[in-house]
Amino acid sequence: MNNDIVVLKGITKKYNEHGLAINNINLSAKSGEMVAIIGESGSGKTTLLNIIGGNIKEYSGHYRLQGKDFNSLSNREKAEKKNKYIGYIIQDYGLIDDQSVYNNVKLPLLFNQDININQIRGLVMSVLEKVNLSKLTDRKVKQLSGGEKQRVAIARAIINRPALVIADEPTAALDTSNTFKIMELLKKINVEEGVTFIIATHNKKVAEMCNRTIVLQDGKIVD
Ligand SMILES: Nc1ncnc2c1ncn2[C@@H]1O[C@H](COP(=O)(O)OP(=O)(O)OP(=O)(O)O)[C@@H](O)[C@H]1O
Ligand SMILES: [Mg+2]
């Protein structure tokens, strides 16, 4: 067995009669790699990430996650894989604005059957420390800055110690200085914990901080 965590073979996705969003993509990512996906708006980045993240189930071709054909899993197994092995960071954060930092970050633990209720507080506090949010634990998300919200989203994405983190334009809403800080943080998690990252971005600087860059155009890998 090799150490590929994600292997896509001949993946094609058609939303409707107008052309292919993803056109016959072959791609693999090794465990511990940080891969950037760049390409113009509409080139298929989000679609590709949604296939890898298990959010899109209708496509042709084969997708193996940690050596297992993803689409052959039962719905229950898929949901479990998504919660335990995949962390997802999206551009507009996907947080519950009216809830505290603590409650947002805790959420994935509630769906993890390996976690005992009295482990929750310790796990949340330790991940908040990692993203430097210990002081904002009880603050409502709607009262945070963009960079702080992004760090809450990262904390929530990594709390179950996933093998793979998928990030769709994780820095799009941030200024240059915060973009750099967030990328440093992701890189640190990547290097220190061996978490694999697949990151879609428009930002060249973000791509440069990754190990490898894949360029999408019209649903195809062109570089
Ligand atoms: N739900 C959908 N239904 C129909 N077509 C869709 C849907 N989502 C995306 N598309 C189309 O699929 C193609 C790829 O879209 P996708 O969102 O993957 O691009 P993207 O590279 O993430 O773009 P952006 O940089 O703007 O986020 C586009 O032509 C888009 O219009
Ligand atoms: Mg997109």
GROMACS .gro file of C-alpha atoms and ligand atoms in nm:
model
  255
    1MET     CA    1   0.000   0.000   0.000
    2ASN     CA    2   0.132   0.349  -0.080
    3ASN     CA    3   0.066   0.663   0.117
    4ASP     CA    4  -0.181   0.830  -0.117
    5ILE     CA    5  -0.472   0.957   0.088
    6VAL     CA    6  -0.678   1.082  -0.208
    7VAL     CA    7  -0.681   0.920  -0.550
    8LEU     CA    8  -0.909   1.044  -0.828
    9LYS     CA    9  -0.929   0.852  -1.155
   10GLY     CA   10  -1.121   0.978  -1.453
   11ILE     CA   11  -1.352   1.196  -1.247
   12THR     CA   12  -1.616   1.376  -1.453
   13LYS     CA   13  -1.900   1.588  -1.320
   14LYS     CA   14  -2.186   1.729  -1.520
   15TYR     CA   15  -2.438   1.954  -1.343
   16ASN     CA   16  -2.671   1.990  -1.639
   17GLU     CA   17  -2.672   1.982  -2.018
   18HIS     CA   18  -2.425   2.272  -2.039
   19GLY     CA   19  -2.082   2.114  -2.052
   20LEU     CA   20  -1.871   1.949  -1.786
   21ALA     CA   21  -1.777   2.118  -1.459
   22ILE     CA   22  -1.505   1.855  -1.408
   23ASN     CA   23  -1.366   1.680  -1.711
   24ASN     CA   24  -1.180   1.351  -1.668
   25ILE     CA   25  -0.954   1.445  -1.378
   26ASN     CA   26  -0.678   1.223  -1.244
   27LEU     CA   27  -0.523   1.345  -0.926
   28SER     CA   28  -0.366   1.209  -0.612
   29ALA     CA   29  -0.250   1.361  -0.287
   30LYS     CA   30  -0.008   1.194  -0.051
   31SER     CA   31  -0.048   1.183   0.318
   32GLY     CA   32   0.108   1.498   0.467
   33GLU     CA   33   0.107   1.692   0.142
   34MET     CA   34  -0.022   2.046   0.103
   35VAL     CA   35  -0.171   2.087  -0.243
   36ALA     CA   36  -0.301   2.411  -0.396
   37ILE     CA   37  -0.569   2.418  -0.664
   38ILE     CA   38  -0.582   2.735  -0.866
   39GLY     CA   39  -0.780   2.837  -1.172
   40GLU     CA   40  -1.017   3.105  -1.293
   41SER     CA   41  -1.364   3.151  -1.154
   42GLY     CA   42  -1.581   2.870  -1.287
   43SER     CA   43  -1.287   2.639  -1.362
   44GLY     CA   44  -1.421   2.371  -1.125
   45LYS     CA   45  -1.224   2.417  -0.800
   46THR     CA   46  -1.522   2.408  -0.564
   47THR     CA   47  -1.681   2.120  -0.752
   48LEU     CA   48  -1.362   1.918  -0.725
   49LEU     CA   49  -1.330   1.989  -0.352
   50ASN     CA   50  -1.693   1.894  -0.299
   51ILE     CA   51  -1.632   1.559  -0.465
   52ILE     CA   52  -1.323   1.496  -0.251
   53GLY     CA   53  -1.512   1.610   0.059
   54GLY     CA   54  -1.801   1.374  -0.013
   55ASN     CA   55  -2.057   1.651  -0.061
   56ILE     CA   56  -2.120   1.568  -0.427
   57LYS     CA   57  -2.210   1.206  -0.481
   58GLU     CA   58  -2.312   1.203  -0.845
   59TYR     CA   59  -2.015   1.190  -1.077
   60SER     CA   60  -1.842   0.936  -1.296
   61GLY     CA   61  -1.496   0.791  -1.241
   62HIS     CA   62  -1.339   0.657  -0.924
   63TYR     CA   63  -1.250   0.828  -0.600
   64ARG     CA   64  -1.051   0.644  -0.336
   65LEU     CA   65  -1.010   0.798   0.007
   66GLN     CA   66  -0.752   0.628   0.227
   67GLY     CA   67  -0.754   0.333  -0.011
   68LYS     CA   68  -1.132   0.282  -0.009
   69ASP     CA   69  -1.368   0.352  -0.295
   70PHE     CA   70  -1.573   0.636  -0.149
   71ASN     CA   71  -1.891   0.582  -0.344
   72SER     CA   72  -1.908   0.216  -0.246
   73LEU     CA   73  -1.949   0.310   0.121
   74SER     CA   74  -2.294   0.314   0.278
   75ASN     CA   75  -2.443   0.654   0.360
   76ARG     CA   76  -2.365   0.595   0.723
   77GLU     CA   77  -2.001   0.511   0.651
   78LYS     CA   78  -1.974   0.817   0.428
   79ALA     CA   79  -2.110   1.042   0.700
   80GLU     CA   80  -1.867   0.893   0.949
   81LYS     CA   81  -1.570   0.940   0.716
   82LYS     CA   82  -1.674   1.299   0.652
   83ASN     CA   83  -1.695   1.379   1.020
   84LYS     CA   84  -1.385   1.194   1.137
   85TYR     CA   85  -1.138   1.206   0.856
   86ILE     CA   86  -1.220   1.521   0.664
   87GLY     CA   87  -1.213   1.877   0.791
   88TYR     CA   88  -1.378   2.141   0.572
   89ILE     CA   89  -1.302   2.512   0.568
   90ILE     CA   90  -1.516   2.730   0.344
   91GLN     CA   91  -1.478   3.084   0.226
   92ASP     CA   92  -1.765   3.239   0.415
   93TYR     CA   93  -1.670   3.038   0.726
   94GLY     CA   94  -1.993   2.836   0.754
   95LEU     CA   95  -2.015   2.921   1.123
   96ILE     CA   96  -2.322   2.972   1.340
   97ASP     CA   97  -2.303   3.347   1.391
   98ASP     CA   98  -2.527   3.366   1.693
   99GLN     CA   99  -2.337   3.103   1.889
  100SER     CA  100  -2.015   3.126   2.085
  101VAL     CA  101  -1.672   3.034   1.955
  102TYR     CA  102  -1.679   2.740   2.196
  103ASN     CA  103  -2.009   2.602   2.068
  104ASN     CA  104  -1.907   2.634   1.705
  105VAL     CA  105  -1.580   2.450   1.756
  106LYS     CA  106  -1.740   2.179   1.970
  107LEU     CA  107  -1.996   2.081   1.706
  108PRO     CA  108  -1.804   1.804   1.520
  109LEU     CA  109  -1.727   1.633   1.851
  110LEU     CA  110  -2.098   1.581   1.913
  111PHE     CA  111  -2.115   1.358   1.606
  112ASN     CA  112  -1.801   1.164   1.693
  113GLN     CA  113  -1.896   0.847   1.877
  114ASP     CA  114  -1.541   0.792   1.999
  115ILE     CA  115  -1.559   1.104   2.210
  116ASN     CA  116  -1.686   1.091   2.563
  117ILE     CA  117  -1.886   1.391   2.685
  118ASN     CA  118  -1.635   1.479   2.957
  119GLN     CA  119  -1.348   1.498   2.706
  120ILE     CA  120  -1.520   1.777   2.513
  121ARG     CA  121  -1.409   2.081   2.710
  122GLY     CA  122  -1.041   1.980   2.712
  123LEU     CA  123  -1.040   1.910   2.340
  124VAL     CA  124  -1.209   2.238   2.250
  125MET     CA  125  -0.978   2.441   2.474
  126SER     CA  126  -0.668   2.276   2.334
  127VAL     CA  127  -0.765   2.339   1.974
  128LEU     CA  128  -0.860   2.701   2.055
  129GLU     CA  129  -0.517   2.746   2.203
  130LYS     CA  130  -0.363   2.615   1.882
  131VAL     CA  131  -0.538   2.881   1.675
  132ASN     CA  132  -0.475   3.147   1.939
  133LEU     CA  133  -0.839   3.203   2.037
  134SER     CA  134  -0.832   3.099   2.402
  135LYS     CA  135  -0.932   3.447   2.510
  136LEU     CA  136  -1.239   3.458   2.286
  137THR     CA  137  -1.395   3.126   2.385
  138ASP     CA  138  -1.730   3.269   2.493
  139ARG     CA  139  -1.757   3.550   2.237
  140LYS     CA  140  -2.033   3.517   1.977
  141VAL     CA  141  -1.898   3.458   1.629
  142LYS     CA  142  -2.084   3.760   1.492
  143GLN     CA  143  -1.871   3.979   1.720
  144LEU     CA  144  -1.539   3.861   1.571
  145SER     CA  145  -1.313   4.000   1.300
  146GLY     CA  146  -1.268   3.821   0.968
  147GLY     CA  147  -0.934   3.670   1.067
  148GLU     CA  148  -1.074   3.552   1.400
  149LYS     CA  149  -1.374   3.392   1.229
  150GLN     CA  150  -1.143   3.216   0.990
  151ARG     CA  151  -0.948   3.077   1.285
  152VAL     CA  152  -1.271   2.951   1.444
  153ALA     CA  153  -1.347   2.774   1.116
  154ILE     CA  154  -0.999   2.618   1.119
  155ALA     CA  155  -1.036   2.507   1.480
  156ARG     CA  156  -1.367   2.344   1.397
  157ALA     CA  157  -1.215   2.176   1.090
  158ILE     CA  158  -0.929   2.018   1.285
  159ILE     CA  159  -1.094   1.931   1.616
  160ASN     CA  160  -1.157   1.569   1.520
  161ARG     CA  161  -0.792   1.541   1.411
  162PRO     CA  162  -0.881   1.469   1.050
  163ALA     CA  163  -0.629   1.313   0.814
  164LEU     CA  164  -0.741   1.551   0.540
  165VAL     CA  165  -0.844   1.916   0.546
  166ILE     CA  166  -1.015   2.068   0.245
  167ALA     CA  167  -1.011   2.445   0.227
  168ASP     CA  168  -1.210   2.639  -0.032
  169GLU     CA  169  -1.055   2.986  -0.060
  170PRO     CA  170  -0.972   3.000   0.311
  171THR     CA  171  -0.819   3.346   0.288
  172ALA     CA  172  -1.043   3.514   0.031
  173ALA     CA  173  -1.207   3.742   0.286
  174LEU     CA  174  -0.880   3.847   0.451
  175ASP     CA  175  -0.623   4.120   0.402
  176THR     CA  176  -0.261   4.037   0.317
  177SER     CA  177  -0.136   4.027   0.671
  178ASN     CA  178  -0.416   3.799   0.793
  179THR     CA  179  -0.384   3.582   0.484
  180PHE     CA  180  -0.022   3.522   0.572
  181LYS     CA  181  -0.103   3.448   0.937
  182ILE     CA  182  -0.375   3.198   0.843
  183MET     CA  183  -0.146   3.025   0.594
  184GLU     CA  184   0.131   3.004   0.854
  185LEU     CA  185  -0.118   2.843   1.088
  186LEU     CA  186  -0.232   2.590   0.827
  187LYS     CA  187   0.129   2.515   0.738
  188LYS     CA  188   0.211   2.457   1.104
  189ILE     CA  189  -0.076   2.209   1.141
  190ASN     CA  190   0.037   2.044   0.818
  191VAL     CA  191   0.399   2.006   0.925
  192GLU     CA  192   0.355   1.934   1.296
  193GLU     CA  193   0.057   1.701   1.272
  194GLY     CA  194   0.105   1.557   0.925
  195VAL     CA  195  -0.244   1.666   0.817
  196THR     CA  196  -0.296   1.664   0.440
  197PHE     CA  197  -0.433   1.988   0.295
  198ILE     CA  198  -0.605   2.055  -0.036
  199ILE     CA  199  -0.659   2.427  -0.078
  200ALA     CA  200  -0.841   2.610  -0.357
  201THR     CA  201  -0.722   2.966  -0.394
  202HIS     CA  202  -0.698   3.265  -0.625
  203ASN     CA  203  -0.397   3.392  -0.436
  204LYS     CA  204  -0.053   3.316  -0.581
  205LYS     CA  205   0.116   3.372  -0.245
  206VAL     CA  206  -0.111   3.112  -0.086
  207ALA     CA  207  -0.029   2.863  -0.361
  208GLU     CA  208   0.343   2.929  -0.316
  209MET     CA  209   0.321   2.820   0.047
  210CYS     CA  210   0.195   2.478  -0.063
  211ASN     CA  211   0.409   2.183  -0.177
  212ARG     CA  212   0.245   2.156  -0.517
  213THR     CA  213   0.004   2.354  -0.734
  214ILE     CA  214  -0.257   2.215  -0.970
  215VAL     CA  215  -0.403   2.447  -1.231
  216LEU     CA  216  -0.762   2.391  -1.344
  217GLN     CA  217  -0.911   2.528  -1.660
  218ASP     CA  218  -1.260   2.440  -1.783
  219GLY     CA  219  -1.270   2.143  -1.549
  220LYS     CA  220  -0.937   2.001  -1.668
  221ILE     CA  221  -0.594   1.996  -1.510
  222VAL     CA  222  -0.371   2.199  -1.740
  223ASP     CA  223  -0.058   2.214  -1.528
  224LIG     N1  224  -2.496   2.368  -0.848
  224LIG     C1  225  -2.459   2.391  -0.973
  224LIG     N2  226  -2.545   2.373  -1.077
  224LIG     C2  227  -2.510   2.395  -1.205
  224LIG     N3  228  -2.386   2.437  -1.242
  224LIG     C3  229  -2.295   2.457  -1.143
  224LIG     C4  230  -2.328   2.437  -1.005
  224LIG     N4  231  -2.218   2.467  -0.930
  224LIG     C5  232  -2.123   2.504  -1.019
  224LIG     N5  233  -2.169   2.499  -1.147
  224LIG     C6  234  -2.093   2.529  -1.268
  224LIG     O1  235  -1.979   2.443  -1.272
  224LIG     C7  236  -1.863   2.513  -1.313
  224LIG     C8  237  -1.756   2.504  -1.206
  224LIG     O2  238  -1.799   2.575  -1.091
  224LIG     P1  239  -1.715   2.580  -0.955
  224LIG     O3  240  -1.800   2.641  -0.852
  224LIG     O4  241  -1.660   2.445  -0.930
  224LIG     O5  242  -1.596   2.679  -0.998
  224LIG     P2  243  -1.483   2.748  -0.912
  224LIG     O6  244  -1.354   2.720  -0.983
  224LIG     O7  245  -1.493   2.707  -0.770
  224LIG     O8  246  -1.516   2.903  -0.928
  224LIG     P3  247  -1.492   3.026  -0.824
  224LIG     O9  248  -1.348   3.060  -0.834
  224LIG    O10  249  -1.579   3.134  -0.880
  224LIG    O11  250  -1.535   2.982  -0.688
  224LIG     C9  251  -1.908   2.655  -1.343
  224LIG    O12  252  -1.931   2.666  -1.482
  224LIG    C10  253  -2.036   2.670  -1.266
  224LIG    O13  254  -2.123   2.760  -1.328
  225MG      MG  255  -1.530   2.813  -0.594
   0.00000   0.00000   0.00000
